[in-house]
PDB file of C-alpha atoms and ligand atoms in Angstrom:
ATOM      1  CA  MET A   1       0.096   0.009  -0.031  1.00  0.00           C
ATOM      2  CA  GLY A   2       0.854   3.818  -0.082  1.00  0.00           C
ATOM      3  CA  VAL A   3       1.433   5.702  -2.771  1.00  0.00           C
ATOM      4  CA  THR A   4       4.643   6.798  -4.623  1.00  0.00           C
ATOM      5  CA  PRO A   5       6.144  10.215  -4.373  1.00  0.00           C
ATOM      6  CA  LYS A   6       6.284  11.582  -8.054  1.00  0.00           C
ATOM      7  CA  ILE A   7       8.149  15.596  -8.392  1.00  0.00           C
ATOM      8  CA  ALA A   8       6.701  16.882 -11.517  1.00  0.00           C
ATOM      9  CA  SER A   9       8.992  19.601 -13.249  1.00  0.00           C
ATOM     10  CA  SER A  10       7.070  22.777 -14.817  1.00  0.00           C
ATOM     11  CA  MET A  11       7.751  22.835 -18.283  1.00  0.00           C
ATOM     12  CA  LEU A  12       6.340  26.477 -18.096  1.00  0.00           C
ATOM     13  CA  SER A  13       8.713  27.752 -16.371  1.00  0.00           C
ATOM     14  CA  SER A  14      11.422  26.223 -18.895  1.00  0.00           C
ATOM     15  CA  ASP A  15      13.175  28.063 -22.450  1.00  0.00           C
ATOM     16  CA  PHE A  16      10.257  26.644 -24.641  1.00  0.00           C
ATOM     17  CA  ALA A  17      13.003  27.832 -27.122  1.00  0.00           C
ATOM     18  CA  ASN A  18      14.836  24.337 -26.304  1.00  0.00           C
ATOM     19  CA  LEU A  19      12.614  22.435 -24.879  1.00  0.00           C
ATOM     20  CA  ALA A  20      14.157  19.176 -25.198  1.00  0.00           C
ATOM     21  CA  SER A  21      16.716  19.674 -23.697  1.00  0.00           C
ATOM     22  CA  GLU A  22      15.320  21.639 -20.699  1.00  0.00           C
ATOM     23  CA  ALA A  23      12.880  18.278 -20.678  1.00  0.00           C
ATOM     24  CA  GLU A  24      15.901  16.325 -20.693  1.00  0.00           C
ATOM     25  CA  ARG A  25      18.061  18.400 -17.770  1.00  0.00           C
ATOM     26  CA  MET A  26      15.009  17.763 -15.804  1.00  0.00           C
ATOM     27  CA  LEU A  27      14.734  14.030 -15.750  1.00  0.00           C
ATOM     28  CA  ASN A  28      18.652  14.626 -14.768  1.00  0.00           C
ATOM     29  CA  CYS A  29      18.108  16.381 -12.163  1.00  0.00           C
ATOM     30  CA  GLY A  30      15.560  13.457 -11.540  1.00  0.00           C
ATOM     31  CA  ALA A  31      12.531  14.605 -12.064  1.00  0.00           C
ATOM     32  CA  ASP A  32      10.017  11.880 -12.523  1.00  0.00           C
ATOM     33  CA  TRP A  33       7.817  13.449 -14.190  1.00  0.00           C
ATOM     34  CA  LEU A  34       7.104  16.698 -16.971  1.00  0.00           C
ATOM     35  CA  HIS A  35       3.999  18.965 -16.436  1.00  0.00           C
ATOM     36  CA  MET A  36       2.811  20.178 -19.155  1.00  0.00           C
ATOM     37  CA  ASP A  37       0.624  23.491 -18.842  1.00  0.00           C
ATOM     38  CA  ILE A  38      -1.765  24.055 -21.222  1.00  0.00           C
ATOM     39  CA  MET A  39      -3.991  26.597 -21.580  1.00  0.00           C
ATOM     40  CA  ASP A  40      -6.350  28.132 -24.264  1.00  0.00           C
ATOM     41  CA  GLY A  41      -6.253  32.335 -23.263  1.00  0.00           C
ATOM     42  CA  HIS A  42      -9.747  31.674 -22.251  1.00  0.00           C
ATOM     43  CA  PHE A  43     -10.226  29.265 -19.066  1.00  0.00           C
ATOM     44  CA  VAL A  44      -7.230  30.798 -18.056  1.00  0.00           C
ATOM     45  CA  PRO A  45      -5.860  34.394 -19.183  1.00  0.00           C
ATOM     46  CA  ASN A  46      -2.734  33.315 -19.741  1.00  0.00           C
ATOM     47  CA  LEU A  47      -1.898  30.804 -23.519  1.00  0.00           C
ATOM     48  CA  THR A  48       0.453  28.245 -23.551  1.00  0.00           C
ATOM     49  CA  ILE A  49       1.177  24.832 -26.078  1.00  0.00           C
ATOM     50  CA  GLY A  50      -0.979  22.397 -27.381  1.00  0.00           C
ATOM     51  CA  ALA A  51      -0.804  19.107 -28.902  1.00  0.00           C
ATOM     52  CA  PRO A  52       1.664  20.109 -31.729  1.00  0.00           C
ATOM     53  CA  VAL A  53       4.425  20.966 -29.337  1.00  0.00           C
ATOM     54  CA  ILE A  54       3.690  17.588 -27.265  1.00  0.00           C
ATOM     55  CA  GLU A  55       3.841  16.046 -30.615  1.00  0.00           C
ATOM     56  CA  SER A  56       7.269  16.889 -30.484  1.00  0.00           C
ATOM     57  CA  LEU A  57       7.979  17.416 -27.737  1.00  0.00           C
ATOM     58  CA  ARG A  58       7.369  12.869 -27.456  1.00  0.00           C
ATOM     59  CA  LYS A  59       9.612  12.146 -30.353  1.00  0.00           C
ATOM     60  CA  HIS A  60      12.709  12.822 -28.038  1.00  0.00           C
ATOM     61  CA  THR A  61      11.716  11.936 -24.743  1.00  0.00           C
ATOM     62  CA  LYS A  62      10.254   8.162 -22.849  1.00  0.00           C
ATOM     63  CA  ALA A  63       8.857  10.702 -20.530  1.00  0.00           C
ATOM     64  CA  TYR A  64       5.130  10.496 -18.969  1.00  0.00           C
ATOM     65  CA  LEU A  65       4.194  13.412 -19.901  1.00  0.00           C
ATOM     66  CA  ASP A  66       1.325  15.290 -17.134  1.00  0.00           C
ATOM     67  CA  CYS A  67      -0.974  17.610 -18.713  1.00  0.00           C
ATOM     68  CA  HIS A  68      -2.561  19.671 -17.513  1.00  0.00           C
ATOM     69  CA  LEU A  69      -5.897  21.309 -19.277  1.00  0.00           C
ATOM     70  CA  MET A  70      -6.278  25.128 -18.004  1.00  0.00           C
ATOM     71  CA  VAL A  71      -8.873  25.126 -21.246  1.00  0.00           C
ATOM     72  CA  THR A  72     -13.067  25.691 -21.424  1.00  0.00           C
ATOM     73  CA  ASN A  73     -13.450  22.689 -23.675  1.00  0.00           C
ATOM     74  CA  PRO A  74     -11.197  19.493 -22.411  1.00  0.00           C
ATOM     75  CA  LEU A  75     -12.871  17.241 -24.441  1.00  0.00           C
ATOM     76  CA  ASP A  76     -11.988  18.636 -27.890  1.00  0.00           C
ATOM     77  CA  TYR A  77      -8.111  18.669 -26.476  1.00  0.00           C
ATOM     78  CA  VAL A  78      -8.390  14.276 -25.519  1.00  0.00           C
ATOM     79  CA  GLU A  79      -8.039  13.077 -29.199  1.00  0.00           C
ATOM     80  CA  PRO A  80      -5.172  15.178 -30.142  1.00  0.00           C
ATOM     81  CA  LEU A  81      -3.588  14.529 -26.770  1.00  0.00           C
ATOM     82  CA  GLY A  82      -3.546  11.062 -27.380  1.00  0.00           C
ATOM     83  CA  LYS A  83      -2.237  10.667 -30.667  1.00  0.00           C
ATOM     84  CA  ALA A  84       0.464  13.051 -29.641  1.00  0.00           C
ATOM     85  CA  GLY A  85       1.851  11.784 -26.787  1.00  0.00           C
ATOM     86  CA  ALA A  86       0.232  12.875 -23.350  1.00  0.00           C
ATOM     87  CA  SER A  87       0.265  10.205 -20.910  1.00  0.00           C
ATOM     88  CA  GLY A  88      -1.685  12.087 -17.836  1.00  0.00           C
ATOM     89  CA  PHE A  89      -4.246  14.138 -19.309  1.00  0.00           C
ATOM     90  CA  THR A  90      -5.935  16.420 -16.082  1.00  0.00           C
ATOM     91  CA  PHE A  91      -9.219  18.380 -16.829  1.00  0.00           C
ATOM     92  CA  HIS A  92      -9.726  21.132 -14.274  1.00  0.00           C
ATOM     93  CA  VAL A  93     -13.815  20.171 -12.510  1.00  0.00           C
ATOM     94  CA  GLU A  94     -15.351  23.919 -13.187  1.00  0.00           C
ATOM     95  CA  ALA A  95     -15.061  23.647 -17.154  1.00  0.00           C
ATOM     96  CA  SER A  96     -16.119  19.224 -16.752  1.00  0.00           C
ATOM     97  CA  ARG A  97     -19.233  20.045 -15.158  1.00  0.00           C
ATOM     98  CA  GLU A  98     -21.870  18.807 -17.876  1.00  0.00           C
ATOM     99  CA  ASN A  99     -19.509  15.265 -19.083  1.00  0.00           C
ATOM    100  CA  TRP A 100     -16.962  14.495 -16.719  1.00  0.00           C
ATOM    101  CA  ARG A 101     -18.541  10.883 -17.203  1.00  0.00           C
ATOM    102  CA  GLU A 102     -17.883  10.951 -21.153  1.00  0.00           C
ATOM    103  CA  LEU A 103     -14.408  12.443 -20.905  1.00  0.00           C
ATOM    104  CA  ILE A 104     -12.615  10.220 -18.986  1.00  0.00           C
ATOM    105  CA  GLN A 105     -13.736   7.073 -20.691  1.00  0.00           C
ATOM    106  CA  ARG A 106     -12.448   8.658 -23.791  1.00  0.00           C
ATOM    107  CA  ILE A 107      -8.927   9.608 -22.144  1.00  0.00           C
ATOM    108  CA  LYS A 108      -8.366   6.305 -21.294  1.00  0.00           C
ATOM    109  CA  SER A 109      -9.741   4.701 -24.423  1.00  0.00           C
ATOM    110  CA  LYS A 110      -7.077   7.001 -25.842  1.00  0.00           C
ATOM    111  CA  GLY A 111      -5.136   5.343 -23.211  1.00  0.00           C
ATOM    112  CA  MET A 112      -3.972   8.055 -21.284  1.00  0.00           C
ATOM    113  CA  ARG A 113      -4.563   8.260 -17.028  1.00  0.00           C
ATOM    114  CA  PRO A 114      -7.368  10.940 -15.946  1.00  0.00           C
ATOM    115  CA  GLY A 115      -6.828  13.171 -13.186  1.00  0.00           C
ATOM    116  CA  VAL A 116      -9.068  16.470 -11.849  1.00  0.00           C
ATOM    117  CA  ALA A 117      -8.264  19.564 -11.256  1.00  0.00           C
ATOM    118  CA  LEU A 118      -9.887  22.168  -8.938  1.00  0.00           C
ATOM    119  CA  LYS A 119      -9.359  25.796  -8.705  1.00  0.00           C
ATOM    120  CA  PRO A 120      -8.588  27.371  -5.579  1.00  0.00           C
ATOM    121  CA  GLY A 121     -11.955  29.024  -4.922  1.00  0.00           C
ATOM    122  CA  THR A 122     -13.718  25.372  -5.501  1.00  0.00           C
ATOM    123  CA  PRO A 123     -14.642  23.058  -2.740  1.00  0.00           C
ATOM    124  CA  ILE A 124     -13.400  19.801  -2.648  1.00  0.00           C
ATOM    125  CA  GLU A 125     -16.684  18.195  -2.089  1.00  0.00           C
ATOM    126  CA  GLU A 126     -17.114  19.360  -6.402  1.00  0.00           C
ATOM    127  CA  VAL A 127     -14.047  15.908  -7.227  1.00  0.00           C
ATOM    128  CA  TYR A 128     -15.596  13.390  -4.413  1.00  0.00           C
ATOM    129  CA  PRO A 129     -18.162  11.798  -7.250  1.00  0.00           C
ATOM    130  CA  LEU A 130     -15.403  11.631 -10.232  1.00  0.00           C
ATOM    131  CA  VAL A 131     -13.334   9.777  -7.895  1.00  0.00           C
ATOM    132  CA  GLU A 132     -15.971   7.559  -6.648  1.00  0.00           C
ATOM    133  CA  SER A 133     -17.560   6.657  -9.859  1.00  0.00           C
ATOM    134  CA  GLU A 134     -17.067   3.515 -11.301  1.00  0.00           C
ATOM    135  CA  ASN A 135     -14.806   4.372 -13.747  1.00  0.00           C
ATOM    136  CA  PRO A 136     -12.776   7.188 -12.114  1.00  0.00           C
ATOM    137  CA  VAL A 137      -9.897   9.592 -12.423  1.00  0.00           C
ATOM    138  CA  GLU A 138      -7.125   8.376 -11.193  1.00  0.00           C
ATOM    139  CA  MET A 139      -5.213  11.852 -10.029  1.00  0.00           C
ATOM    140  CA  VAL A 140      -7.139  15.304  -8.255  1.00  0.00           C
ATOM    141  CA  LEU A 141      -4.945  17.970  -8.528  1.00  0.00           C
ATOM    142  CA  VAL A 142      -5.168  20.151  -5.793  1.00  0.00           C
ATOM    143  CA  LEU A 143      -4.001  24.272  -7.542  1.00  0.00           C
ATOM    144  CA  THR A 144      -2.461  25.959  -4.491  1.00  0.00           C
ATOM    145  CA  VAL A 145      -2.482  28.687  -6.770  1.00  0.00           C
ATOM    146  CA  GLU A 146      -4.743  30.910  -9.216  1.00  0.00           C
ATOM    147  CA  PRO A 147      -3.910  28.640 -13.020  1.00  0.00           C
ATOM    148  CA  GLY A 148      -2.390  30.675 -15.200  1.00  0.00           C
ATOM    149  CA  PHE A 149       0.598  31.671 -14.398  1.00  0.00           C
ATOM    150  CA  GLY A 150       4.286  30.405 -12.512  1.00  0.00           C
ATOM    151  CA  GLY A 151       6.345  31.695  -9.723  1.00  0.00           C
ATOM    152  CA  GLN A 152       3.445  32.516  -7.931  1.00  0.00           C
ATOM    153  CA  LYS A 153       3.018  32.845  -3.436  1.00  0.00           C
ATOM    154  CA  PHE A 154       1.009  28.987  -2.165  1.00  0.00           C
ATOM    155  CA  MET A 155      -2.175  29.449  -0.470  1.00  0.00           C
ATOM    156  CA  PRO A 156      -1.490  27.361   3.090  1.00  0.00           C
ATOM    157  CA  ASP A 157      -4.903  26.745   2.849  1.00  0.00           C
ATOM    158  CA  MET A 158      -5.723  24.910   0.492  1.00  0.00           C
ATOM    159  CA  MET A 159      -3.562  22.233   2.630  1.00  0.00           C
ATOM    160  CA  ASP A 160      -7.277  21.386   4.017  1.00  0.00           C
ATOM    161  CA  LYS A 161      -8.557  20.267   1.135  1.00  0.00           C
ATOM    162  CA  VAL A 162      -5.317  17.845   0.793  1.00  0.00           C
ATOM    163  CA  LYS A 163      -5.819  16.227   4.465  1.00  0.00           C
ATOM    164  CA  THR A 164      -9.746  15.559   3.897  1.00  0.00           C
ATOM    165  CA  LEU A 165      -8.411  14.097   0.293  1.00  0.00           C
ATOM    166  CA  ARG A 166      -6.133  12.071   1.860  1.00  0.00           C
ATOM    167  CA  LYS A 167      -8.235  11.497   4.335  1.00  0.00           C
ATOM    168  CA  LYS A 168     -11.121   9.531   2.983  1.00  0.00           C
ATOM    169  CA  TYR A 169      -9.112   8.271  -0.069  1.00  0.00           C
ATOM    170  CA  PRO A 170      -5.588   7.388   1.158  1.00  0.00           C
ATOM    171  CA  SER A 171      -4.267   4.927  -2.055  1.00  0.00           C
ATOM    172  CA  LEU A 172      -5.502   8.147  -4.211  1.00  0.00           C
ATOM    173  CA  ASP A 173      -2.664  10.345  -6.082  1.00  0.00           C
ATOM    174  CA  ILE A 174      -3.237  13.645  -4.980  1.00  0.00           C
ATOM    175  CA  GLU A 175      -0.665  16.426  -6.422  1.00  0.00           C
ATOM    176  CA  VAL A 176      -0.243  20.219  -5.838  1.00  0.00           C
ATOM    177  CA  ASP A 177       0.254  22.688  -7.985  1.00  0.00           C
ATOM    178  CA  GLY A 178       1.515  26.316  -7.374  1.00  0.00           C
ATOM    179  CA  GLY A 179       4.448  27.845  -5.610  1.00  0.00           C
ATOM    180  CA  LEU A 180       6.029  24.615  -4.051  1.00  0.00           C
ATOM    181  CA  GLY A 181       9.566  25.053  -3.500  1.00  0.00           C
ATOM    182  CA  PRO A 182      11.475  24.316  -0.429  1.00  0.00           C
ATOM    183  CA  SER A 183      10.113  26.734   2.344  1.00  0.00           C
ATOM    184  CA  THR A 184       6.153  24.886   1.161  1.00  0.00           C
ATOM    185  CA  ILE A 185       6.789  21.369   0.420  1.00  0.00           C
ATOM    186  CA  ASP A 186       6.811  19.755   4.190  1.00  0.00           C
ATOM    187  CA  MET A 187       2.979  21.606   4.384  1.00  0.00           C
ATOM    188  CA  ALA A 188       1.863  20.117   1.072  1.00  0.00           C
ATOM    189  CA  ALA A 189       3.935  16.819   2.175  1.00  0.00           C
ATOM    190  CA  SER A 190       2.770  16.466   5.198  1.00  0.00           C
ATOM    191  CA  ALA A 191      -0.564  16.817   4.430  1.00  0.00           C
ATOM    192  CA  GLY A 192      -0.662  14.420   2.251  1.00  0.00           C
ATOM    193  CA  ALA A 193      -0.472  15.149  -1.032  1.00  0.00           C
ATOM    194  CA  ASN A 194       1.906  12.882  -2.943  1.00  0.00           C
ATOM    195  CA  CYS A 195       2.700  14.422  -7.001  1.00  0.00           C
ATOM    196  CA  ILE A 196       4.454  17.496  -5.968  1.00  0.00           C
ATOM    197  CA  VAL A 197       4.774  20.070  -9.448  1.00  0.00           C
ATOM    198  CA  ALA A 198       7.340  23.014  -9.424  1.00  0.00           C
ATOM    199  CA  GLY A 199       8.109  25.329 -12.133  1.00  0.00           C
ATOM    200  CA  SER A 200      10.327  28.792 -10.484  1.00  0.00           C
ATOM    201  CA  SER A 201      11.896  27.086  -6.840  1.00  0.00           C
ATOM    202  CA  VAL A 202      13.460  24.201  -9.923  1.00  0.00           C
ATOM    203  CA  PHE A 203      13.962  26.166 -13.033  1.00  0.00           C
ATOM    204  CA  GLY A 204      15.850  29.286 -10.801  1.00  0.00           C
ATOM    205  CA  ALA A 205      17.855  26.840  -8.768  1.00  0.00           C
ATOM    206  CA  PRO A 206      21.445  26.847  -9.734  1.00  0.00           C
ATOM    207  CA  GLU A 207      20.902  23.207  -8.657  1.00  0.00           C
ATOM    208  CA  PRO A 208      17.714  21.596  -9.588  1.00  0.00           C
ATOM    209  CA  SER A 209      18.986  18.630  -8.472  1.00  0.00           C
ATOM    210  CA  HIS A 210      18.949  19.457  -5.402  1.00  0.00           C
ATOM    211  CA  ILE A 211      15.180  21.165  -5.029  1.00  0.00           C
ATOM    212  CA  ILE A 212      14.158  17.935  -6.686  1.00  0.00           C
ATOM    213  CA  SER A 213      15.802  15.241  -4.319  1.00  0.00           C
ATOM    214  CA  LEU A 214      14.899  17.566  -1.323  1.00  0.00           C
ATOM    215  CA  MET A 215      11.205  17.670  -2.034  1.00  0.00           C
ATOM    216  CA  ARG A 216      11.125  14.012  -2.782  1.00  0.00           C
ATOM    217  CA  ARG A 217      12.909  13.469   0.426  1.00  0.00           C
ATOM    218  CA  SER A 218      10.182  15.608   1.853  1.00  0.00           C
ATOM    219  CA  VAL A 219       7.027  13.278   1.249  1.00  0.00           C
ATOM    220  CA  GLU A 220       9.216   9.858   1.619  1.00  0.00           C
ATOM    221  CA  GLU A 221       9.666  11.633   5.758  1.00  0.00           C
ATOM    222  CA  CYS A 222       5.920  12.835   5.966  1.00  0.00           C
ATOM    223  CA  GLN A 223       4.728   8.797   4.964  1.00  0.00           C
ATOM    224  CA  LYS A 224       7.327   7.324   6.749  1.00  0.00           C
ATOM    225  CA  ASN A 225       5.640   8.735  10.047  1.00  0.00           C
ATOM    226  CA  ASN A 226       2.164   8.682   8.748  1.00  0.00           C
TER     227      ASN A 226
HETATM  228  C1  LIG B   1       0.086  27.799 -12.622  1.00  0.00           C
HETATM  229  C2  LIG B   1       0.296  26.005 -13.667  1.00  0.00           C
HETATM  230  C3  LIG B   1       1.599  25.416 -12.332  1.00  0.00           C
HETATM  231  C4  LIG B   1       2.755  26.437 -12.459  1.00  0.00           C
HETATM  232  C5  LIG B   1       3.739  26.044 -11.838  1.00  0.00           C
HETATM  233  O1  LIG B   1      -1.540  28.038 -13.280  1.00  0.00           O
HETATM  234  O2  LIG B   1      -0.522  25.476 -13.163  1.00  0.00           O
HETATM  235  O3  LIG B   1       2.451  24.252 -13.375  1.00  0.00           O
HETATM  236  O4  LIG B   1       3.994  26.139 -13.934  1.00  0.00           O
HETATM  237  O5  LIG B   1       4.684  27.323 -11.806  1.00  0.00           O
HETATM  238  P1  LIG B   1       5.484  27.443 -10.088  1.00  0.00           P
HETATM  239  O6  LIG B   1       5.672  26.505  -9.223  1.00  0.00           O
HETATM  240  O7  LIG B   1       6.358  28.374 -10.287  1.00  0.00           O
HETATM  241  O8  LIG B   1       4.126  28.298  -9.493  1.00  0.00           O
HETATM  242 ZN1  LIG B   2      -0.472  23.046 -13.754  1.00  0.00          ZN
END
């Protein structure tokens, strides 16, 4: 039993002009996953990458591509991202109230792992039906900043959501995203998060490998003590 720690480098903080080498650098520094922030300029006020970039990156790496869809119509992205070689497909609960069952089913049929994300203002209860469904999501992403941009301040208030989820679902993958780094990792790890997304703290460090191993150790220690 127990969930595995996963450290995901958020490529939003990378040099997009050198994405393949940045991805390789992060994996060499010990990252388990590459977190890919897909934004449509509508669900969030920023526009980033889509399936063509995932497809290009896939030609350079076998790594798990943990895609976080900050888009208004996630269903439209399932087919192209599946073809492009995405590994995880995490959609927002706020954008899928009408069609999450269909979404989960389609994501799985394209060979991807479904996850659901929630914004800071969304109550945690909203994701319960998706975790408890016959055909459930396999990860919940708790946003610890307002989605849209890297480099924002971690919101400690979100840890109550993580604690509640961990208590209710001991073996669920729980991901946190936004403002994670050496000064905030212990809060997230002790609340029960096991998948840690980090952008600016990792890319901004002289030695990203130190930050990655520090965060992994924090998750491992907290798991031991629980
Ligand atoms: C925010 C994104 C995050 C972002 C995190 O909308 O979902 O993945 O890249 O960046 P940091 O770690 O810098 O807060
Ligand atoms: Zn993200």
